[in-house]
């Protein structure tokens, strides 16, 4: 492996934390004996092009500095290659890092953890992939969201104010006021078909989204399967009671919640957008598949992290 490491930086992540995080992360990597170059982009497309050039040029690792959006972009460059991915998590949600047991909002510690993992080789994890070969072809590491949660994302993304996570709290309240159950058609592993009304369907390669909401609390990132959490037809009052349990994962015990473990899933519901790793993928219908061992990641072993069961 070459000793040159590429820092893939989003300077605007976490309301400016990304710009400040690159320096202590780079210092930790240099102190460990690696040479470091930094890649920025004028926009997402330009950043992804530069990241892919670094991977094709043989960089020793691509290290994403930012939040889950930056990790999502980095995955499109490294998935299915031999180039490992490191994460300096300084965004708002940081769920990919949480799932892997990596430091969050501590760039120096994350840089040291990345250097240690580089010397040890890191580990291999699965990824989800939507629409292979289609216009909605996208790799994801954590959760593909659809339903109530994706509607919250839609509304939050349209809101100019307030800034940060507070606007998504307001979006949750607004969506609760307008909530109606969603008719879904779901196909599991190309064989079992379900037609149900549901609040949401979340497809997890990892455990959490939204900054620690453990919607797919039993998911493992190395079992070759996606965990599908179906929250059934809850009324508003019931949803308000169930929702806080998502942070501990205890919602999975609720009678309105069912879990399936599959290699592939197709979701269809009218007027619903799919979000993967917090980023819009496209309108349903969408097909997602688990791709085993698709990524080498610079993270500690699975034992004792959220990635384990």
XYZ file of C-alpha atoms in Angstrom:
309
model
C 0.000 0.000 0.000
C 1.223 3.491 -0.848
C 1.840 5.732 2.152
C 0.029 8.668 0.498
C -3.440 9.192 1.933
C -6.133 11.375 0.381
C -8.270 13.544 2.663
C -11.636 14.079 0.965
C -12.925 17.215 2.678
C -16.312 18.911 2.895
C -15.408 22.292 4.413
C -19.057 23.188 5.108
C -19.955 20.015 7.059
C -21.302 20.527 10.575
C -21.693 24.283 10.015
C -18.006 24.737 9.253
C -16.505 21.935 11.369
C -15.250 20.173 8.230
C -12.818 22.963 7.389
C -11.303 22.889 10.889
C -11.267 19.093 11.164
C -8.923 18.451 8.260
C -5.841 19.869 10.019
C -5.811 17.752 13.218
C -6.770 14.664 11.221
C -3.962 15.260 8.736
C -1.523 15.910 11.596
C -2.395 12.585 13.231
C -1.883 10.744 9.952
C 1.447 12.469 9.273
C 2.630 11.725 12.804
C 1.922 8.056 12.042
C 4.201 8.198 8.991
C 1.739 8.797 6.162
C 1.894 11.559 3.590
C -1.391 13.403 3.127
C -2.943 15.290 0.241
C -6.296 17.064 0.353
C -9.081 16.927 -2.215
C -11.869 19.506 -2.329
C -14.511 20.092 -4.963
C -16.427 23.064 -6.289
C -19.634 21.024 -5.938
C -20.660 17.405 -5.331
C -20.061 16.293 -8.922
C -16.618 17.886 -9.040
C -15.687 16.449 -5.628
C -16.739 12.950 -6.703
C -14.734 13.248 -9.923
C -11.636 14.220 -7.936
C -12.184 11.391 -5.438
C -12.457 8.859 -8.247
C -9.265 10.220 -9.803
C -7.477 9.723 -6.477
C -8.722 6.124 -6.233
C -7.779 5.374 -9.836
C -4.377 6.968 -9.187
C -3.637 4.422 -6.447
C -4.061 6.428 -3.253
C -3.463 4.359 -0.121
C -6.845 5.356 1.318
C -9.643 7.838 0.799
C -10.508 9.524 4.100
C -13.822 11.393 4.137
C -13.846 14.482 6.372
C -17.404 15.636 7.001
C -20.773 14.090 7.689
C -22.811 11.252 6.250
C -23.307 13.161 3.006
C -19.544 13.217 2.451
C -19.281 9.540 3.361
C -22.045 8.788 0.862
C -20.119 10.617 -1.846
C -16.911 8.784 -0.930
C -18.675 5.415 -1.127
C -19.492 6.068 -4.771
C -15.735 6.347 -5.405
C -14.366 3.435 -3.335
C -17.109 0.774 -3.261
C -16.049 -2.376 -5.042
C -12.382 -1.296 -5.201
C -9.349 -2.222 -3.117
C -9.037 1.328 -1.749
C -10.021 1.535 1.939
C -12.275 4.256 3.286
C -11.527 6.230 6.432
C -13.978 8.566 8.160
C -13.344 11.757 10.126
C -16.916 12.295 11.316
C -17.679 15.967 11.998
C -21.126 16.343 10.453
C -24.595 16.554 11.958
C -25.645 12.895 12.013
C -22.439 10.841 11.619
C -24.353 7.558 11.551
C -21.859 5.670 9.389
C -19.127 6.382 11.944
C -21.444 5.467 14.827
C -22.259 2.117 13.223
C -18.543 1.349 12.964
C -17.587 2.473 16.472
C -15.456 5.367 15.199
C -14.861 8.665 17.041
C -17.459 11.352 16.362
C -16.636 15.092 16.313
C -13.096 14.444 17.515
C -10.943 14.769 14.379
C -7.625 14.136 16.115
C -8.886 10.894 17.676
C -10.481 9.892 14.387
C -7.200 10.561 12.586
C -5.305 8.363 15.060
C -7.935 5.607 14.709
C -7.600 5.820 10.924
C -3.809 5.546 11.126
C -4.039 2.532 13.460
C -6.520 0.825 11.151
C -4.307 1.518 8.134
C -1.438 -0.274 9.823
C -3.716 -3.157 10.792
C -5.454 -3.420 7.442
C -8.941 -2.348 8.539
C -11.906 -4.642 8.010
C -14.399 -5.558 5.314
C -18.091 -4.669 5.446
C -21.143 -5.045 3.260
C -22.870 -2.208 1.430
C -26.351 -1.711 0.120
C -26.871 -0.768 -3.497
C -29.959 0.673 -5.121
C -30.866 0.183 -8.763
C -27.683 -1.526 -10.008
C -27.136 -0.434 -13.595
C -30.059 2.014 -13.494
C -30.349 5.788 -13.150
C -30.826 5.385 -9.380
C -27.681 3.264 -8.977
C -26.212 4.274 -5.613
C -24.168 2.633 -2.862
C -25.206 3.154 0.756
C -23.663 2.217 4.093
C -26.370 2.839 6.681
C -30.109 3.028 5.935
C -32.404 3.441 2.950
C -35.409 5.369 4.297
C -38.899 5.550 2.855
C -42.225 6.755 4.185
C -42.734 9.080 7.137
C -38.985 9.539 7.630
C -38.314 10.359 3.985
C -41.215 12.820 3.978
C -39.564 14.528 6.959
C -36.365 14.733 4.894
C -38.290 16.156 1.935
C -39.898 18.843 4.089
C -36.694 19.656 6.004
C -34.723 20.038 2.772
C -37.288 22.554 1.514
C -37.031 24.680 4.666
C -34.543 27.551 4.500
C -34.778 28.313 8.211
C -33.945 27.422 10.905
C -30.490 25.991 10.281
C -29.143 22.646 11.467
C -31.107 19.794 12.974
C -33.817 22.011 14.478
C -35.504 22.374 11.105
C -35.913 18.585 10.952
C -37.548 18.640 14.384
C -40.026 21.163 12.990
C -40.472 19.019 9.887
C -41.333 16.020 12.098
C -44.062 18.025 13.826
C -45.462 19.221 10.503
C -45.492 15.722 9.013
C -47.143 14.307 12.124
C -49.970 16.824 11.721
C -50.515 15.740 8.114
C -49.777 12.027 8.555
C -51.716 9.335 6.724
C -50.724 5.645 6.373
C -48.919 4.818 3.140
C -49.923 1.909 0.863
C -46.801 -0.158 0.097
C -46.052 -2.990 -2.249
C -42.920 -4.821 -1.050
C -41.088 -7.709 -2.697
C -38.587 -9.607 -0.506
C -35.775 -11.586 -2.171
C -37.626 -11.516 -5.519
C -40.136 -14.054 -4.158
C -42.362 -12.893 -1.283
C -44.777 -10.061 -2.072
C -46.501 -7.947 0.603
C -49.207 -5.329 0.129
C -49.599 -3.360 3.344
C -50.310 0.055 4.783
C -47.342 1.307 6.772
C -45.878 4.347 8.446
C -42.410 3.703 7.060
C -40.131 1.012 5.708
C -36.405 1.322 6.495
C -33.784 -0.893 4.869
C -30.630 -1.129 6.965
C -27.142 -2.215 6.107
C -26.206 -0.348 9.298
C -28.193 0.265 12.442
C -29.023 3.958 12.544
C -29.925 7.141 10.757
C -30.834 10.686 11.746
C -27.994 11.062 14.253
C -28.399 7.888 16.291
C -31.971 6.707 15.688
C -31.510 2.925 15.754
C -34.276 2.155 13.304
C -32.594 -1.133 12.234
C -31.068 -1.888 15.619
C -30.303 -5.530 14.853
C -28.452 -4.910 11.582
C -24.906 -6.204 11.139
C -22.631 -4.765 8.478
C -20.946 -8.073 7.673
C -23.737 -10.673 7.491
C -24.610 -10.421 3.787
C -28.158 -9.292 4.597
C -30.228 -6.130 4.817
C -32.492 -5.612 7.835
C -35.940 -4.331 6.829
C -37.883 -2.557 9.579
C -41.566 -2.110 8.783
C -43.485 0.227 11.075
C -47.112 -0.647 10.414
C -50.240 1.454 10.320
C -49.839 3.567 13.486
C -52.146 6.429 14.314
C -50.572 9.762 15.218
C -50.938 9.187 18.951
C -49.337 5.741 18.738
C -46.544 7.022 16.512
C -45.731 9.771 19.023
C -45.416 7.104 21.723
C -43.328 4.707 19.624
C -41.001 7.264 18.045
C -38.790 8.034 21.093
C -38.044 4.314 21.491
C -36.122 4.412 18.199
C -33.097 5.949 19.933
C -32.586 2.789 21.993
C -33.866 0.342 19.394
C -36.639 -0.882 21.698
C -39.291 -0.022 19.086
C -38.545 -3.391 17.482
C -40.574 -5.035 20.268
C -43.706 -3.048 19.430
C -46.567 -5.124 17.931
C -46.837 -2.751 14.956
C -43.184 -3.300 14.018
C -41.911 -6.246 11.982
C -38.374 -7.058 10.820
C -37.281 -9.032 7.764
C -33.734 -10.008 6.789
C -33.205 -10.199 3.045
C -30.615 -10.121 0.309
C -32.794 -7.845 -1.826
C -35.962 -5.792 -1.593
C -38.168 -3.799 -3.940
C -40.252 -0.970 -2.456
C -43.150 0.765 -4.167
C -45.417 3.441 -2.723
C -47.058 6.468 -4.366
C -45.449 9.859 -3.866
C -42.539 8.586 -1.742
C -38.853 9.417 -2.254
C -36.131 7.033 -1.106
C -33.230 8.465 0.901
C -29.995 6.497 1.352
C -27.458 7.693 3.945
C -29.604 10.819 4.221
C -29.248 11.634 0.520
C -32.157 11.541 -1.976
C -31.954 8.565 -4.347
C -35.192 8.957 -6.267
C -38.896 8.184 -6.222
C -40.163 4.708 -5.457
C -40.237 2.054 -6.836
C -36.648 1.263 -5.835
C -34.760 -2.006 -5.590
C -31.951 -2.424 -3.067
C -29.533 -5.321 -2.723
C -26.873 -6.235 -0.204
C -23.408 -6.517 -1.740
C -21.273 -8.587 0.652
C -17.726 -7.420 1.425
C -18.068 -4.441 -0.927
C -15.928 -2.090 1.161
C -12.703 -2.149 3.137
C -13.144 0.358 5.934
C -10.602 1.805 8.337
C -12.364 0.897 11.581
C -11.841 -1.337 14.613
C -13.097 -4.944 14.633
C -16.858 -5.402 14.802
C -16.859 -6.869 18.309
C -18.143 -4.305 20.792
C -19.342 -1.786 18.173
C -22.812 -0.938 16.986
C -22.138 -2.955 13.879
C -22.384 -6.157 15.889
C -25.651 -7.758 16.966
